[in-house]
Amino acid sequence: MRFAVFSDLHANLEATEAVLADARQKECTHYICLGDVVGYNANPHECVDLVRKMNCPIVKGNHDEQACLAESSRDFNDLAERAIDWTRANLTADDKQWLSEARMTRQVRDFTIVHATLDTPGEWGYVFNNLDAVASFTYQHTTVCFFGHTHVAGAFVRDDGVKRVRTEQLMIEPGKKYFINTGSVGQPRDGDPRAAYCIYHTDRSVVEQRRIRYDLPKAQRKIVAAGLPRLLAERLELGR
Ligand code: ZN
């Protein structure tokens, strides 16, 4: 089987469509969504509709959670807050119902999926370093777990200790554990503006990182036209 694993679409329809087209071309047989379908960019309803129709396993992200609240819980910074206010007003009741039904963690076949961390998935902590990864590994009972939330592609491997590795082509070896960040489809923050996702080739035990060019200027124009903060459009081309 060939799983396309994608996270943090953040209402960027152009990036999402480009990733799904690449996954189809690479003959992916299954699709997995790690959450944050909405927030920041200009097509929350369209992205919800698209992912919903795929009927694939999904876990909830913090922006998905916030979008379903009647009003702000004031957990977000100013930029994210302004975007999520706009997002709430641009999702249907059905969209919110569907987003609110997503679970925090799931096991799919022999791997786990979560948006942020396995130790406290509802607190939305960030796994940026080895110490953060150690806490999550404590709760990881499968060899592989995919996560998102940081918008930074890369993986942590637990063997004797924990180390950080790149994921261009990551061989999954028995006896180790892998906590793998697919990067973000709709708002990468690792300096590479191309949309990110992973393909898990289960037959070869390889995780492959993909970076995909998309119509970024179009996504930017929509953000500005929607009246969303201009900074959200500018950051896309910086990959920050
Ligand atoms: Zn996110």
Tab-separated table of C-alpha atoms and ligand atoms in Angstrom:
chain	number	residue	atom	x	y	z
A	1	MET	CA	0.000	0.000	0.000
A	2	ARG	CA	0.998	3.564	-0.590
A	3	PHE	CA	-0.316	6.140	1.895
A	4	ALA	CA	-0.363	9.866	1.130
A	5	VAL	CA	-0.086	11.495	4.583
A	6	PHE	CA	-0.807	15.212	4.674
A	7	SER	CA	-1.237	17.834	7.402
A	8	ASP	CA	-1.931	21.519	8.018
A	9	LEU	CA	-3.764	22.320	4.792
A	10	HIS	CA	-4.951	25.521	6.440
A	11	ALA	CA	-7.595	26.359	3.856
A	12	ASN	CA	-5.028	26.653	1.066
A	13	LEU	CA	-6.987	25.065	-1.801
A	14	GLU	CA	-4.296	25.552	-4.461
A	15	ALA	CA	-1.671	23.767	-2.332
A	16	THR	CA	-4.107	21.006	-1.369
A	17	GLU	CA	-5.118	20.304	-4.957
A	18	ALA	CA	-1.483	20.230	-6.072
A	19	VAL	CA	-0.584	17.747	-3.332
A	20	LEU	CA	-3.520	15.479	-4.135
A	21	ALA	CA	-2.677	15.569	-7.843
A	22	ASP	CA	0.921	14.579	-7.044
A	23	ALA	CA	-0.284	11.767	-4.773
A	24	ARG	CA	-2.506	10.426	-7.535
A	25	GLN	CA	0.352	10.611	-10.012
A	26	LYS	CA	2.584	8.739	-7.545
A	27	GLU	CA	-0.145	6.075	-7.377
A	28	CYS	CA	-1.034	6.463	-3.717
A	29	THR	CA	-3.732	4.009	-2.726
A	30	HIS	CA	-4.746	5.509	0.639
A	31	TYR	CA	-5.020	9.012	2.097
A	32	ILE	CA	-4.505	10.231	5.678
A	33	CYS	CA	-5.187	13.737	7.047
A	34	LEU	CA	-3.397	14.918	10.204
A	35	GLY	CA	-5.654	17.920	10.861
A	36	ASP	CA	-5.738	21.706	10.612
A	37	VAL	CA	-7.788	21.601	7.450
A	38	VAL	CA	-8.814	25.228	8.147
A	39	GLY	CA	-7.339	28.485	9.483
A	40	TYR	CA	-5.042	31.174	7.977
A	41	ASN	CA	-5.891	30.924	4.257
A	42	ALA	CA	-8.941	31.740	2.147
A	43	ASN	CA	-10.748	28.463	1.288
A	44	PRO	CA	-11.821	26.735	4.515
A	45	HIS	CA	-15.176	25.488	3.208
A	46	GLU	CA	-13.678	24.195	-0.042
A	47	CYS	CA	-10.889	22.363	1.802
A	48	VAL	CA	-13.316	20.806	4.288
A	49	ASP	CA	-15.530	19.716	1.409
A	50	LEU	CA	-12.613	18.182	-0.463
A	51	VAL	CA	-11.187	16.227	2.478
A	52	ARG	CA	-14.609	15.199	3.691
A	53	LYS	CA	-15.468	13.651	0.325
A	54	MET	CA	-12.211	11.670	0.401
A	55	ASN	CA	-13.619	9.860	3.429
A	56	CYS	CA	-10.123	9.168	4.742
A	57	PRO	CA	-8.888	8.809	8.349
A	58	ILE	CA	-8.428	12.233	9.959
A	59	VAL	CA	-7.417	13.616	13.355
A	60	LYS	CA	-8.306	17.028	14.756
A	61	GLY	CA	-6.002	20.051	14.721
A	62	ASN	CA	-6.085	23.065	17.034
A	63	HIS	CA	-7.445	25.334	14.276
A	64	ASP	CA	-10.171	22.780	13.502
A	65	GLU	CA	-11.093	22.833	17.187
A	66	GLN	CA	-11.079	26.639	17.417
A	67	ALA	CA	-13.136	27.001	14.232
A	68	CYS	CA	-15.941	24.980	15.836
A	69	LEU	CA	-16.167	27.089	19.013
A	70	ALA	CA	-18.993	29.623	19.188
A	71	GLU	CA	-16.502	32.293	20.175
A	72	SER	CA	-12.800	32.743	20.730
A	73	SER	CA	-11.060	31.063	23.663
A	74	ARG	CA	-8.195	33.581	23.290
A	75	ASP	CA	-5.581	30.801	22.956
A	76	PHE	CA	-4.276	32.105	19.621
A	77	ASN	CA	-1.904	34.928	18.760
A	78	ASP	CA	-3.366	37.995	17.085
A	79	LEU	CA	-2.732	36.881	13.500
A	80	ALA	CA	-4.178	33.384	13.974
A	81	GLU	CA	-7.074	34.878	15.931
A	82	ARG	CA	-8.074	37.264	13.144
A	83	ALA	CA	-7.928	34.402	10.662
A	84	ILE	CA	-9.971	32.019	12.805
A	85	ASP	CA	-12.678	34.665	13.347
A	86	TRP	CA	-12.967	34.999	9.574
A	87	THR	CA	-12.894	31.183	9.221
A	88	ARG	CA	-15.802	30.728	11.678
A	89	ALA	CA	-17.902	33.064	9.552
A	90	ASN	CA	-16.976	31.221	6.345
A	91	LEU	CA	-17.751	27.635	7.345
A	92	THR	CA	-21.223	26.084	7.258
A	93	ALA	CA	-22.810	24.433	10.305
A	94	ASP	CA	-22.227	21.107	8.503
A	95	ASP	CA	-18.521	21.872	8.015
A	96	LYS	CA	-18.147	22.622	11.741
A	97	GLN	CA	-20.070	19.514	12.728
A	98	TRP	CA	-17.766	17.361	10.590
A	99	LEU	CA	-14.604	19.040	11.941
A	100	SER	CA	-15.782	18.670	15.536
A	101	GLU	CA	-16.278	14.925	15.092
A	102	ALA	CA	-12.605	14.228	14.322
A	103	ARG	CA	-10.734	12.318	17.013
A	104	MET	CA	-7.456	13.404	18.644
A	105	THR	CA	-5.456	10.256	17.823
A	106	ARG	CA	-6.093	7.209	15.686
A	107	GLN	CA	-4.388	4.013	14.729
A	108	VAL	CA	-4.494	3.238	10.996
A	109	ARG	CA	-3.291	-0.265	10.106
A	110	ASP	CA	-0.028	-0.551	12.077
A	111	PHE	CA	0.758	3.139	12.535
A	112	THR	CA	-0.577	6.024	14.643
A	113	ILE	CA	-1.673	9.513	13.614
A	114	VAL	CA	-1.937	12.658	15.774
A	115	HIS	CA	-1.863	16.399	15.096
A	116	ALA	CA	0.448	17.671	17.850
A	117	THR	CA	1.800	15.251	20.511
A	118	LEU	CA	0.911	11.790	21.820
A	119	ASP	CA	1.565	12.629	25.491
A	120	THR	CA	-1.013	15.445	25.712
A	121	PRO	CA	-2.758	15.635	22.317
A	122	GLY	CA	-5.446	18.105	23.466
A	123	GLU	CA	-2.939	20.631	24.825
A	124	TRP	CA	-1.404	21.289	21.411
A	125	GLY	CA	2.236	21.331	22.476
A	126	TYR	CA	4.929	21.567	19.781
A	127	VAL	CA	7.542	18.883	19.111
A	128	PHE	CA	10.553	20.851	17.901
A	129	ASN	CA	13.428	19.093	19.693
A	130	ASN	CA	14.541	15.704	20.980
A	131	LEU	CA	13.265	16.379	24.497
A	132	ASP	CA	9.751	17.121	23.190
A	133	ALA	CA	9.919	13.942	21.098
A	134	VAL	CA	10.944	11.808	24.109
A	135	ALA	CA	7.693	12.717	25.900
A	136	SER	CA	5.626	11.734	22.888
A	137	PHE	CA	7.545	8.468	22.287
A	138	THR	CA	6.541	7.359	25.807
A	139	TYR	CA	2.971	7.073	24.519
A	140	GLN	CA	3.798	5.662	21.090
A	141	HIS	CA	2.963	1.961	20.818
A	142	THR	CA	3.477	1.570	17.082
A	143	THR	CA	6.754	1.693	15.130
A	144	VAL	CA	5.579	4.701	13.123
A	145	CYS	CA	3.553	7.743	14.149
A	146	PHE	CA	2.836	10.698	11.847
A	147	PHE	CA	2.250	14.189	13.236
A	148	GLY	CA	2.014	17.803	12.096
A	149	HIS	CA	1.376	21.113	13.902
A	150	THR	CA	4.901	22.597	13.700
A	151	HIS	CA	4.754	22.945	9.886
A	152	VAL	CA	8.378	21.741	9.820
A	153	ALA	CA	9.102	18.527	7.910
A	154	GLY	CA	11.460	15.988	9.493
A	155	ALA	CA	11.483	12.961	11.766
A	156	PHE	CA	12.627	11.864	15.210
A	157	VAL	CA	13.980	8.350	15.574
A	158	ARG	CA	14.208	6.519	18.892
A	159	ASP	CA	16.860	3.822	19.041
A	160	ASP	CA	19.291	3.889	21.988
A	161	GLY	CA	18.642	7.605	22.202
A	162	VAL	CA	16.556	10.042	20.190
A	163	LYS	CA	17.880	11.794	17.123
A	164	ARG	CA	16.457	14.056	14.457
A	165	VAL	CA	16.714	12.952	10.827
A	166	ARG	CA	15.659	14.211	7.418
A	167	THR	CA	12.899	12.437	5.553
A	168	GLU	CA	13.722	12.588	1.836
A	169	GLN	CA	13.826	8.773	1.930
A	170	LEU	CA	13.475	7.369	5.435
A	171	MET	CA	13.912	3.612	5.863
A	172	ILE	CA	11.702	2.198	8.623
A	173	GLU	CA	13.641	-0.432	10.564
A	174	PRO	CA	12.143	-2.825	13.101
A	175	GLY	CA	13.086	-2.273	16.750
A	176	LYS	CA	13.158	1.516	16.375
A	177	LYS	CA	10.395	4.089	16.680
A	178	TYR	CA	9.678	6.927	14.257
A	179	PHE	CA	7.792	10.163	14.990
A	180	ILE	CA	7.463	11.722	11.568
A	181	ASN	CA	6.343	15.241	10.707
A	182	THR	CA	4.997	15.453	7.156
A	183	GLY	CA	5.436	19.236	7.025
A	184	SER	CA	2.554	21.514	6.040
A	185	VAL	CA	0.549	21.528	2.829
A	186	GLY	CA	-0.860	25.027	3.133
A	187	GLN	CA	1.637	27.079	5.163
A	188	PRO	CA	5.165	25.584	5.332
A	189	ARG	CA	7.428	27.185	7.971
A	190	ASP	CA	10.738	25.476	7.271
A	191	GLY	CA	11.939	28.023	4.731
A	192	ASP	CA	10.718	26.071	1.713
A	193	PRO	CA	7.477	27.555	0.356
A	194	ARG	CA	6.543	24.419	-1.590
A	195	ALA	CA	3.672	22.334	-0.205
A	196	ALA	CA	4.859	19.373	1.891
A	197	TYR	CA	3.491	15.885	2.454
A	198	CYS	CA	4.775	12.310	2.859
A	199	ILE	CA	4.214	9.043	1.064
A	200	TYR	CA	4.466	5.932	3.225
A	201	HIS	CA	5.395	2.957	1.039
A	202	THR	CA	4.402	0.159	3.431
A	203	ASP	CA	5.543	-2.603	1.052
A	204	ARG	CA	9.123	-1.189	1.005
A	205	SER	CA	9.032	0.262	4.572
A	206	VAL	CA	10.046	3.677	3.270
A	207	VAL	CA	8.695	7.124	4.074
A	208	GLU	CA	9.294	9.606	1.267
A	209	GLN	CA	9.118	13.383	1.703
A	210	ARG	CA	7.513	15.269	-1.171
A	211	ARG	CA	7.691	19.057	-1.870
A	212	ILE	CA	5.281	20.353	-4.470
A	213	ARG	CA	5.098	23.671	-6.315
A	214	TYR	CA	1.625	25.151	-6.611
A	215	ASP	CA	-0.104	28.345	-7.773
A	216	LEU	CA	1.068	30.379	-4.784
A	217	PRO	CA	0.214	33.824	-6.262
A	218	LYS	CA	-3.401	32.701	-6.700
A	219	ALA	CA	-3.630	31.621	-3.051
A	220	GLN	CA	-2.119	34.989	-2.050
A	221	ARG	CA	-4.603	36.968	-4.154
A	222	LYS	CA	-7.509	35.146	-2.509
A	223	ILE	CA	-6.185	35.940	0.979
A	224	VAL	CA	-5.972	39.647	0.191
A	225	ALA	CA	-9.363	39.665	-1.584
A	226	ALA	CA	-10.977	37.977	1.441
A	227	GLY	CA	-9.799	40.788	3.703
A	228	LEU	CA	-7.554	38.469	5.700
A	229	PRO	CA	-4.301	39.961	7.107
A	230	ARG	CA	-1.865	40.679	4.253
A	231	LEU	CA	0.954	39.107	6.299
A	232	LEU	CA	-0.723	35.713	5.797
A	233	ALA	CA	-0.263	36.100	2.038
A	234	GLU	CA	3.317	37.365	2.345
A	235	ARG	CA	4.490	34.545	4.625
A	236	LEU	CA	3.478	31.886	2.076
A	237	GLU	CA	6.231	32.839	-0.364
A	238	LEU	CA	8.797	32.943	2.447
A	239	GLY	CA	7.849	29.530	3.794
A	240	ARG	CA	7.571	31.055	7.303
B	1	ZN	ZN	-1.262	24.099	11.689
